[in-house]
Short mmCIF file of C-alpha atoms and ligand atoms in Angstrom, two decimals:
data_model
loop_
_atom_site.label_atom_id
_atom_site.label_comp_id
_atom_site.label_asym_id
_atom_site.label_seq_id
_atom_site.Cartn_x
_atom_site.Cartn_y
_atom_site.Cartn_z
CA UNK V 1 -71.23 7.67 182.72
CA UNK V 2 -67.33 7.44 180.82
CA UNK V 3 -66.36 5.08 178.42
CA UNK V 4 -63.37 3.33 177.76
CA UNK V 5 -61.97 1.74 174.00
CA UNK V 6 -60.06 -1.12 175.31
CA UNK V 7 -57.66 -3.12 172.31
CA UNK V 8 -56.73 -6.81 172.91
CA UNK V 9 -59.93 -7.36 174.41
CA UNK V 10 -60.12 -11.25 174.27
CA UNK V 11 -56.36 -11.06 175.65
CA UNK V 12 -55.61 -11.68 179.50
CA UNK V 13 -55.58 -8.52 180.00
CA UNK V 14 -58.08 -7.37 178.18
CA UNK V 15 -60.87 -9.75 180.15
CA UNK V 16 -59.48 -8.52 182.85
CA UNK V 17 -59.68 -4.50 182.47
CA UNK V 18 -63.22 -4.88 181.24
CA UNK V 19 -64.81 -6.30 183.84
CA UNK V 20 -63.08 -3.34 186.68
CA UNK V 21 -63.89 -1.12 184.69
CA UNK V 22 -67.63 -2.55 184.06
CA UNK V 23 -67.41 -2.33 188.12
CA UNK V 24 -66.56 1.36 187.42
CA UNK V 25 -69.88 1.79 186.03
CA UNK V 26 -68.37 2.85 182.65
CA UNK V 27 -69.88 1.19 179.04
CA UNK V 28 -66.95 -0.53 178.32
CA UNK V 29 -66.20 -0.84 174.43
CA UNK V 30 -63.77 -3.37 173.50
CA UNK V 31 -61.74 -3.55 169.52
CA UNK V 32 -61.30 -7.30 168.36
CA UNK V 33 -60.56 -8.00 164.59
CA UNK V 34 -61.97 -9.96 162.45
CA UNK V 35 -61.25 -13.72 162.88
CA UNK V 36 -63.14 -16.29 161.24
CA UNK V 37 -63.76 -17.79 164.54
CA UNK V 38 -65.17 -16.26 167.27
CA UNK V 39 -62.77 -16.37 170.39
CA UNK V 40 -64.34 -14.64 173.32
CA UNK V 41 -63.35 -17.35 175.55
CA UNK V 42 -61.97 -15.08 177.93
CA UNK V 43 -64.91 -11.73 177.58
CA UNK V 44 -67.71 -14.88 177.74
CA UNK V 45 -69.24 -14.21 180.90
CA UNK V 46 -69.27 -10.87 180.60
CA UNK V 47 -69.78 -10.37 176.31
CA UNK V 48 -73.85 -8.86 177.12
CA UNK V 49 -72.23 -6.27 179.81
CA UNK V 50 -69.48 -4.43 176.57
CA UNK V 51 -69.88 -3.30 173.34
CA UNK V 52 -67.90 -5.67 170.77
CA UNK V 53 -66.70 -3.22 167.63
CA UNK V 54 -64.41 -4.89 164.56
CA UNK V 55 -60.71 -3.28 164.11
CA UNK V 56 -57.47 -3.84 163.42
CA UNK V 57 -54.68 -2.24 164.86
CA UNK V 58 -52.80 -1.98 161.87
CA UNK V 59 -56.19 -0.23 159.86
CA UNK V 60 -55.60 3.65 160.08
CA UNK V 61 -58.97 4.01 159.29
CA UNK V 62 -61.06 0.99 161.01
CA UNK V 63 -59.09 3.35 164.58
CA UNK V 64 -60.11 5.92 163.87
CA UNK V 65 -63.77 4.96 162.25
CA UNK V 66 -64.62 3.83 166.24
CA UNK V 67 -62.60 6.47 167.94
CA UNK V 68 -65.48 9.01 165.79
CA UNK V 69 -68.89 6.22 166.68
CA UNK V 70 -67.64 6.06 170.26
CA UNK V 71 -65.87 9.28 171.54
CA UNK V 72 -64.13 7.76 174.42
CA UNK V 73 -63.28 8.78 177.79
CA UNK V 74 -60.04 6.25 178.12
CA UNK V 75 -58.38 4.87 175.76
CA UNK V 76 -55.97 1.37 176.16
CA UNK V 77 -54.34 -0.37 173.73
CA UNK V 78 -53.57 -4.28 175.26
CA UNK V 79 -53.28 -5.37 171.75
CA UNK V 80 -50.33 -6.76 170.69
CA UNK V 81 -48.12 -9.90 169.18
CA UNK V 82 -46.79 -10.70 172.53
CA UNK V 83 -45.02 -13.56 171.99
CA UNK V 84 -41.36 -13.62 172.38
CA UNK V 85 -40.31 -15.93 171.08
CA UNK V 86 -42.88 -14.94 167.40
CA UNK V 87 -41.39 -11.21 166.99
CA UNK V 88 -38.44 -13.29 166.29
CA UNK V 89 -40.10 -15.84 163.76
CA UNK V 90 -42.60 -13.26 162.31
CA UNK V 91 -40.59 -9.89 163.07
CA UNK V 92 -42.13 -7.66 160.47
CA UNK V 93 -45.62 -8.56 162.34
CA UNK V 94 -44.90 -8.13 164.88
CA UNK V 95 -43.01 -4.89 164.46
CA UNK V 96 -45.92 -3.08 162.42
CA UNK V 97 -48.56 -4.60 165.69
CA UNK V 98 -46.85 -3.81 168.53
CA UNK V 99 -44.53 -0.76 167.36
CA UNK V 100 -46.11 0.98 164.64
CA UNK V 101 -49.55 -0.44 166.29
CA UNK V 102 -48.97 2.42 168.93
CA UNK V 103 -48.80 5.60 166.44
CA UNK V 104 -51.96 4.59 164.41
CA UNK V 105 -53.98 4.60 167.70
CA UNK V 106 -52.18 7.75 168.98
CA UNK V 107 -52.59 9.53 165.57
CA UNK V 108 -56.25 8.75 165.39
CA UNK V 109 -57.08 10.32 168.63
CA UNK V 110 -54.39 13.08 167.87
CA UNK V 111 -57.35 13.67 165.13
CA UNK V 112 -60.56 13.09 166.66
CA UNK V 113 -59.67 14.54 169.77
CA UNK V 114 -56.96 14.80 171.71
CA UNK V 115 -58.20 15.10 175.06
CA UNK V 116 -59.23 11.21 174.98
CA UNK V 117 -57.21 9.88 177.38
CA UNK V 118 -54.43 6.67 176.40
CA UNK V 119 -53.00 4.05 178.13
CA UNK V 120 -50.00 2.05 176.24
CA UNK V 121 -48.75 -0.94 177.68
CA UNK V 122 -45.69 -0.85 177.61
CA UNK V 123 -43.52 -4.74 179.34
CA UNK V 124 -40.31 -5.57 180.73
CA UNK V 125 -39.40 -7.08 177.48
CA UNK V 126 -37.77 -3.21 177.14
CA UNK V 127 -35.01 -4.19 180.22
CA UNK V 128 -33.42 -6.25 178.40
CA UNK V 129 -29.69 -7.24 178.83
CA UNK V 130 -30.73 -4.89 182.24
CA UNK V 131 -27.99 -2.35 183.23
CA UNK V 132 -29.77 -1.77 186.40
CA UNK V 133 -30.98 -4.05 189.01
CA UNK V 134 -33.98 -2.93 189.88
CA UNK V 135 -35.43 -1.89 187.15
CA UNK V 136 -37.25 1.37 187.96
CA UNK V 137 -38.56 4.00 185.15
CA UNK V 138 -35.80 5.94 184.39
CA UNK V 139 -32.85 2.60 184.29
CA UNK V 140 -32.11 3.00 180.18
CA UNK V 141 -33.77 -0.54 177.45
CA UNK V 142 -31.84 -2.82 176.29
CA UNK V 143 -34.45 -5.33 174.85
CA UNK V 144 -33.25 -8.64 173.40
CA UNK V 145 -36.33 -9.63 171.10
CA UNK V 146 -38.10 -7.70 168.31
CA UNK V 147 -40.83 -7.82 171.08
CA UNK V 148 -38.59 -5.93 172.84
CA UNK V 149 -37.61 -3.10 171.27
CA UNK V 150 -41.52 -2.66 169.06
CA UNK V 151 -42.00 -2.44 172.85
CA UNK V 152 -39.21 0.61 173.48
CA UNK V 153 -40.74 2.09 169.51
CA UNK V 154 -44.23 1.82 171.24
CA UNK V 155 -43.35 3.42 175.12
CA UNK V 156 -41.17 6.37 173.27
CA UNK V 157 -43.94 7.30 171.08
CA UNK V 158 -46.16 7.42 173.95
CA UNK V 159 -44.17 10.13 175.89
CA UNK V 160 -43.24 11.66 171.80
CA UNK V 161 -47.57 12.10 171.37
CA UNK V 162 -47.76 13.71 175.27
CA UNK V 163 -44.62 16.48 174.88
CA UNK V 164 -45.52 16.80 171.17
CA UNK V 165 -49.58 17.32 171.37
CA UNK V 166 -50.90 17.40 174.57
CA UNK V 167 -52.40 14.99 175.54
CA UNK V 168 -53.10 12.45 178.61
CA UNK V 169 -50.91 9.49 177.52
CA UNK V 170 -49.24 7.12 179.68
CA UNK V 171 -46.78 4.44 179.37
CA UNK V 172 -47.38 0.99 181.72
CA UNK V 173 -44.29 -0.22 182.33
CA UNK V 174 -45.47 -4.03 183.18
CA UNK V 175 -43.06 -7.23 184.16
CA UNK V 176 -44.56 -9.89 183.66
CA UNK V 177 -47.99 -11.16 184.74
CA UNK V 178 -50.04 -14.04 185.25
CA UNK V 179 -53.16 -16.19 186.25
CA UNK V 180 -55.05 -18.70 184.51
CA UNK V 181 -56.67 -16.79 181.77
CA UNK V 182 -52.86 -16.53 180.54
CA UNK V 183 -52.31 -17.94 177.01
CA UNK V 184 -51.20 -21.37 176.64
CA UNK V 185 -47.52 -20.91 176.23
CA UNK V 186 -46.37 -18.52 178.05
CA UNK V 187 -43.94 -20.58 181.07
CA UNK V 188 -46.01 -20.29 183.31
CA UNK V 189 -49.45 -21.96 182.46
CA UNK V 190 -47.05 -23.99 180.22
CA UNK V 191 -46.14 -25.87 183.77
CA UNK V 192 -49.30 -25.54 185.83
CA UNK V 193 -50.89 -26.80 182.64
CA UNK V 194 -48.45 -29.49 182.41
CA UNK V 195 -48.67 -30.57 186.18
CA UNK V 196 -52.56 -30.88 185.98
CA UNK V 197 -52.31 -33.47 183.24
CA UNK V 198 -48.79 -35.38 185.27
CA UNK V 199 -51.42 -35.58 187.69
CA UNK V 200 -54.59 -36.58 186.19
CA UNK V 201 -52.65 -38.76 184.45
CA UNK V 202 -53.20 -37.36 181.42
CA UNK V 203 -49.13 -36.48 180.31
CA UNK V 204 -46.11 -37.83 181.44
CA UNK V 205 -43.27 -34.92 180.51
CA UNK V 206 -42.76 -31.87 180.23
CA UNK V 207 -39.90 -30.08 177.37
CA UNK V 208 -38.90 -26.78 178.55
CA UNK V 209 -36.32 -24.70 177.51
CA UNK V 210 -33.83 -21.90 179.80
CA UNK V 211 -34.98 -22.69 183.45
CA UNK V 212 -32.48 -20.22 184.54
CA UNK V 213 -34.08 -16.67 183.58
CA UNK V 214 -35.55 -14.98 186.68
CA UNK V 215 -38.42 -13.13 185.87
CA UNK V 216 -40.92 -10.69 188.74
CA UNK V 217 -44.33 -12.04 188.28
CA UNK V 218 -47.46 -10.64 189.51
CA UNK V 219 -50.95 -11.13 189.48
CA UNK V 220 -52.86 -9.67 186.04
CA UNK V 221 -55.97 -8.08 187.86
CA UNK V 222 -53.67 -6.34 189.80
CA UNK V 223 -51.72 -5.27 186.93
CA UNK V 224 -55.19 -4.22 185.52
CA UNK V 225 -55.96 -2.69 188.29
CA UNK V 226 -52.91 0.34 188.08
CA UNK V 227 -53.36 0.57 184.36
CA UNK V 228 -57.05 1.83 185.62
CA UNK V 229 -55.43 3.76 188.26
CA UNK V 230 -52.38 5.04 186.03
CA UNK V 231 -55.61 7.56 183.64
CA UNK V 232 -56.44 9.01 186.88
CA UNK V 233 -54.15 11.35 187.86
CA UNK V 234 -54.09 15.18 187.86
CA UNK V 235 -50.84 14.43 185.08
CA UNK V 236 -50.56 11.71 183.09
CA UNK V 237 -46.39 9.97 183.91
CA UNK V 238 -45.06 6.78 183.31
CA UNK V 239 -44.86 3.50 185.94
CA UNK V 240 -43.67 0.90 186.53
CA UNK V 241 -45.37 -2.27 188.45
CA UNK V 242 -44.23 -4.85 189.35
CA UNK V 243 -43.67 -6.67 193.13
CA UNK V 244 -40.07 -6.22 193.69
CA UNK V 245 -38.96 -10.11 193.79
CA UNK V 246 -37.36 -12.35 191.27
CA UNK V 247 -37.15 -16.14 191.41
CA UNK V 248 -36.44 -18.30 188.38
CA UNK V 249 -37.95 -20.57 185.94
CA UNK V 250 -36.42 -23.40 188.26
CA UNK V 251 -38.04 -21.67 191.67
CA UNK V 252 -42.09 -21.70 189.49
CA UNK V 253 -41.68 -24.99 188.68
CA UNK V 254 -40.09 -26.40 192.76
CA UNK V 255 -43.28 -24.89 193.73
CA UNK V 256 -46.36 -25.82 191.21
CA UNK V 257 -44.92 -29.08 190.80
CA UNK V 258 -44.85 -28.86 194.92
CA UNK V 259 -48.55 -27.98 194.75
CA UNK V 260 -49.70 -31.30 193.38
CA UNK V 261 -46.85 -33.31 195.41
CA UNK V 262 -44.91 -34.01 192.22
CA UNK V 263 -41.09 -34.23 192.14
CA UNK V 264 -41.23 -31.35 188.87
CA UNK V 265 -36.88 -33.37 187.71
CA UNK V 266 -39.01 -36.52 187.21
CA UNK V 267 -41.15 -35.10 184.73
CA UNK V 268 -39.49 -32.01 183.55
CA UNK V 269 -37.08 -32.36 179.81
CA UNK V 270 -35.08 -29.37 178.48
CA UNK V 271 -34.96 -28.41 174.58
CA UNK V 272 -32.16 -27.26 172.81
CA UNK V 273 -35.81 -25.25 170.23
CA UNK V 274 -37.18 -23.89 173.16
CA UNK V 275 -34.57 -21.27 173.83
CA UNK V 276 -34.48 -18.46 172.82
CA UNK V 277 -32.01 -16.60 170.65
CA UNK V 278 -31.11 -13.90 172.62
CA UNK V 279 -32.60 -14.55 176.35
CA UNK V 280 -33.87 -11.98 179.18
CA UNK V 281 -32.04 -12.89 182.19
CA UNK V 282 -32.68 -11.50 184.77
CA UNK V 283 -35.43 -8.69 185.65
CA UNK V 284 -36.78 -7.74 188.70
CA UNK V 285 -38.76 -4.08 189.39
CA UNK V 286 -39.22 -1.10 191.31
CA UNK V 287 -42.16 -0.46 191.23
CA UNK V 288 -42.23 2.82 194.21
CA UNK V 289 -42.88 5.17 192.49
CA UNK V 290 -46.52 3.70 191.88
CA UNK V 291 -46.84 2.82 195.47
CA UNK V 292 -46.22 6.28 195.79
CA UNK V 293 -47.52 8.06 193.31
CA UNK V 294 -50.82 5.91 192.79
CA UNK V 295 -50.96 3.88 195.91
CA UNK V 296 -50.33 0.56 193.90
CA UNK V 297 -49.63 -2.36 195.60
CA UNK V 298 -49.64 -6.48 195.12
CA UNK V 299 -51.82 -8.27 196.85
CA UNK V 300 -50.75 -11.98 195.10
CA UNK V 301 -47.64 -13.34 195.94
CA UNK V 302 -45.25 -15.85 193.72
CA UNK V 303 -46.36 -18.93 195.80
CA UNK V 304 -50.00 -18.18 195.94
CA UNK V 305 -49.86 -17.90 191.74
CA UNK V 306 -48.29 -20.81 191.14
CA UNK V 307 -51.27 -22.50 193.60
CA UNK V 308 -53.83 -20.36 192.13
CA UNK V 309 -52.98 -20.93 188.95
CA UNK V 310 -52.42 -25.20 189.18
CA UNK V 311 -55.68 -25.40 191.42
CA UNK V 312 -58.00 -23.80 188.15
CA UNK V 313 -55.93 -26.38 185.50
CA UNK V 314 -56.74 -29.54 187.72
CA UNK V 315 -60.38 -28.26 188.05
CA UNK V 316 -60.22 -28.37 184.47
CA UNK V 317 -58.51 -31.37 183.84
CA UNK V 318 -60.73 -32.41 186.01
CA UNK V 319 -63.64 -31.45 184.37
CA UNK V 320 -62.46 -32.69 181.13
CA UNK V 321 -62.27 -36.72 182.39
CA UNK V 322 -65.63 -36.67 184.05
CA UNK V 323 -67.16 -35.60 180.39
CA UNK V 324 -65.28 -38.37 179.11
CA UNK V 325 -63.15 -35.44 177.21
CA UNK V 326 -59.48 -36.60 178.15
CA UNK V 327 -58.35 -39.73 179.75
CA UNK V 328 -55.10 -41.30 180.85
CA UNK V 329 -56.17 -44.42 178.10
CA UNK V 330 -55.05 -40.68 175.15
CA UNK V 331 -51.60 -40.29 176.43
P1 NAP S 1 -52.25 -11.28 174.90
O1 NAP S 1 -53.19 -12.88 175.95
O2 NAP S 1 -51.35 -11.85 173.58
O3 NAP S 1 -53.34 -10.67 174.19
C1 NAP S 1 -53.21 -9.99 172.99
C2 NAP S 1 -54.57 -9.55 172.42
O4 NAP S 1 -54.09 -8.66 170.98
C3 NAP S 1 -54.69 -10.02 172.55
O5 NAP S 1 -56.99 -10.03 172.31
C4 NAP S 1 -55.88 -10.24 170.89
O6 NAP S 1 -56.24 -10.33 170.09
C5 NAP S 1 -54.78 -8.67 170.79
N1 NAP S 1 -54.66 -8.58 169.11
C6 NAP S 1 -52.63 -9.18 168.24
N2 NAP S 1 -52.99 -7.80 167.01
C7 NAP S 1 -53.62 -7.24 167.05
C8 NAP S 1 -54.61 -6.37 165.88
N3 NAP S 1 -53.35 -6.45 165.10
N4 NAP S 1 -55.16 -5.83 166.18
C9 NAP S 1 -56.41 -6.02 167.01
N5 NAP S 1 -56.12 -6.88 168.13
C10 NAP S 1 -55.04 -7.64 167.57
O7 NAP S 1 -51.84 -10.63 176.29
P2 NAP S 1 -52.43 -9.81 177.54
O8 NAP S 1 -50.62 -10.54 177.92
O9 NAP S 1 -52.71 -9.48 177.69
O10 NAP S 1 -50.79 -8.55 177.18
C11 NAP S 1 -51.76 -6.78 176.42
C12 NAP S 1 -50.62 -6.31 176.60
O11 NAP S 1 -49.43 -5.59 177.63
C13 NAP S 1 -50.09 -6.64 174.83
O12 NAP S 1 -50.13 -5.09 174.91
C14 NAP S 1 -48.99 -7.48 175.66
O13 NAP S 1 -47.58 -6.72 175.10
C15 NAP S 1 -48.57 -6.55 177.51
N6 NAP S 1 -47.83 -7.13 178.06
C16 NAP S 1 -48.03 -8.52 178.77
C17 NAP S 1 -47.10 -8.48 179.77
C18 NAP S 1 -46.99 -10.15 180.75
O14 NAP S 1 -47.27 -10.32 181.09
N7 NAP S 1 -48.46 -10.74 180.37
C19 NAP S 1 -46.25 -7.64 180.61
C20 NAP S 1 -45.61 -6.28 179.54
C21 NAP S 1 -46.75 -6.44 178.60
P3 NAP S 1 -56.73 -11.37 169.89
O15 NAP S 1 -57.14 -12.68 170.85
O16 NAP S 1 -57.68 -11.81 167.78
O17 NAP S 1 -55.44 -12.80 169.37
O1 F7E S 2 -40.70 -16.38 178.87
C1 F7E S 2 -38.68 -19.07 179.31
C2 F7E S 2 -38.23 -18.37 178.45
O2 F7E S 2 -43.12 -16.95 177.48
C3 F7E S 2 -40.15 -16.65 180.10
C4 F7E S 2 -45.45 -11.98 177.58
O3 F7E S 2 -46.08 -10.89 178.78
O4 F7E S 2 -43.50 -11.04 179.99
C5 F7E S 2 -44.29 -11.74 179.39
O5 F7E S 2 -43.00 -12.69 178.19
C6 F7E S 2 -39.06 -17.12 180.29
C7 F7E S 2 -37.75 -16.59 179.62
O6 F7E S 2 -42.39 -14.89 179.29
C8 F7E S 2 -40.05 -21.80 178.05
O7 F7E S 2 -37.11 -18.23 178.08
C9 F7E S 2 -38.11 -21.60 179.43
O8 F7E S 2 -36.58 -16.67 179.85
O9 F7E S 2 -43.71 -16.86 179.42
P1 F7E S 2 -42.92 -16.05 179.16
P2 F7E S 2 -42.00 -13.87 178.19
O10 F7E S 2 -41.07 -13.76 176.89
O11 F7E S 2 -40.95 -12.35 179.96
C10 F7E S 2 -43.07 -10.57 179.17
C11 F7E S 2 -42.82 -8.60 180.30
C12 F7E S 2 -44.28 -9.02 178.37
O12 F7E S 2 -44.41 -7.74 177.72
C13 F7E S 2 -45.22 -10.20 177.28
O13 F7E S 2 -45.25 -10.43 176.41
O14 F7E S 2 -39.24 -17.98 180.75
N1 F7E S 2 -39.01 -20.56 179.98
N2 F7E S 2 -39.02 -22.54 178.59
C14 F7E S 2 -39.68 -20.92 178.24
N3 F7E S 2 -40.26 -20.04 177.99
C15 F7E S 2 -42.26 -20.11 177.85
N4 F7E S 2 -42.34 -19.33 176.74
N5 F7E S 2 -41.93 -21.62 176.80
C16 F7E S 2 -40.84 -23.00 177.98
O15 F7E S 2 -40.94 -23.49 176.78
#
């Protein structure tokens, strides 16, 4: 049975990827950083089936030791400081995790076993102020945040280790992908969580920043399938993964509030403090290369994505109310 090491296993994508790899018969090793309180919410249901090991992208020796101890066939590097606004307030830390962390891991692979296959979680944020529409693997990068800049570094160091040392290293340029497991600070989950609370009388306001920016939003479980497919090919390569559709934050509000039969305009307050120093206005990806070479296609539509997230948040908050943990009185 092959062994896969997943960094960032406690995150949205790490948890879905671990599920997929377990189904494929892999031994799954998840790297987690040391925290004073355990944050395994997204992997609790599979915790008994995976091996958890402590390590940190900031600590080179921890990476080398993990590779020596577990001898993985594949490494998926999903760990990062992934929230764009935090990258503006903590740009150096973001560079350490999200950029240099990739080099630390690639160098550990080069030292321990260069036959290990490597996946790097690159991002559509690298396109930033887009040079063409839609964006492909050949579109020039123009990042608009310290996060985007760090991901450009991670992308090119992955390409460089492939070319310099012959490592089977792939960079997946993934556009935004969401799910009920998405962090609550990201705009889709922030919205669907607010829809549920408003519907149940637990809240009456949602503060947001720029409603005009457009994103290509897909469903996270579809996107982790693409990661795995990239590492099963004869030759390593880089792929854009996207739905090919773009929608504004306003469109998402319309659909998400609509699913709960609410009018978003009655509840949304625009808050200047939530605007970013530099914005990415329009993203839409062309995943035709992934379609051709990997046989990959998205399966969940924009409206369905919003619906399933609203449904999950409604279920969560209903349970909280039933258990007396939340009530309209606390509004
Ligand atoms: P996420 O939910 O924010 O998860 C990030 C993971 O990285 C968490 O498990 C976190 O651990 C871990 N981590 C952070 N710093 C670390 C460090 N120094 N050492 C070890 N682990 C560390 O992100 P996601 O949405 O699953 O995204 C996965 C990856 O894809 C990220 O690299 C992200 O930048 C990239 N990406 C995401 C999207 C998207 O739309 N979701 C699109 C393109 C690319 P803790 O639980 O301890 O915080
Ligand atoms: O913002 C606007 C905001 O934070 C989307 C990460 O996974 O995807 C994600 O990055 C848009 C932006 O995602 C709020 O200005 C308005 O234009 O959900 P987001 P992101 O920045 O696109 C990429 C592909 C990654 O790689 C990243 O790791 O929504 N927006 N009002 C808001 N965004 C947030 N978070 N909160 C607001 O209140």
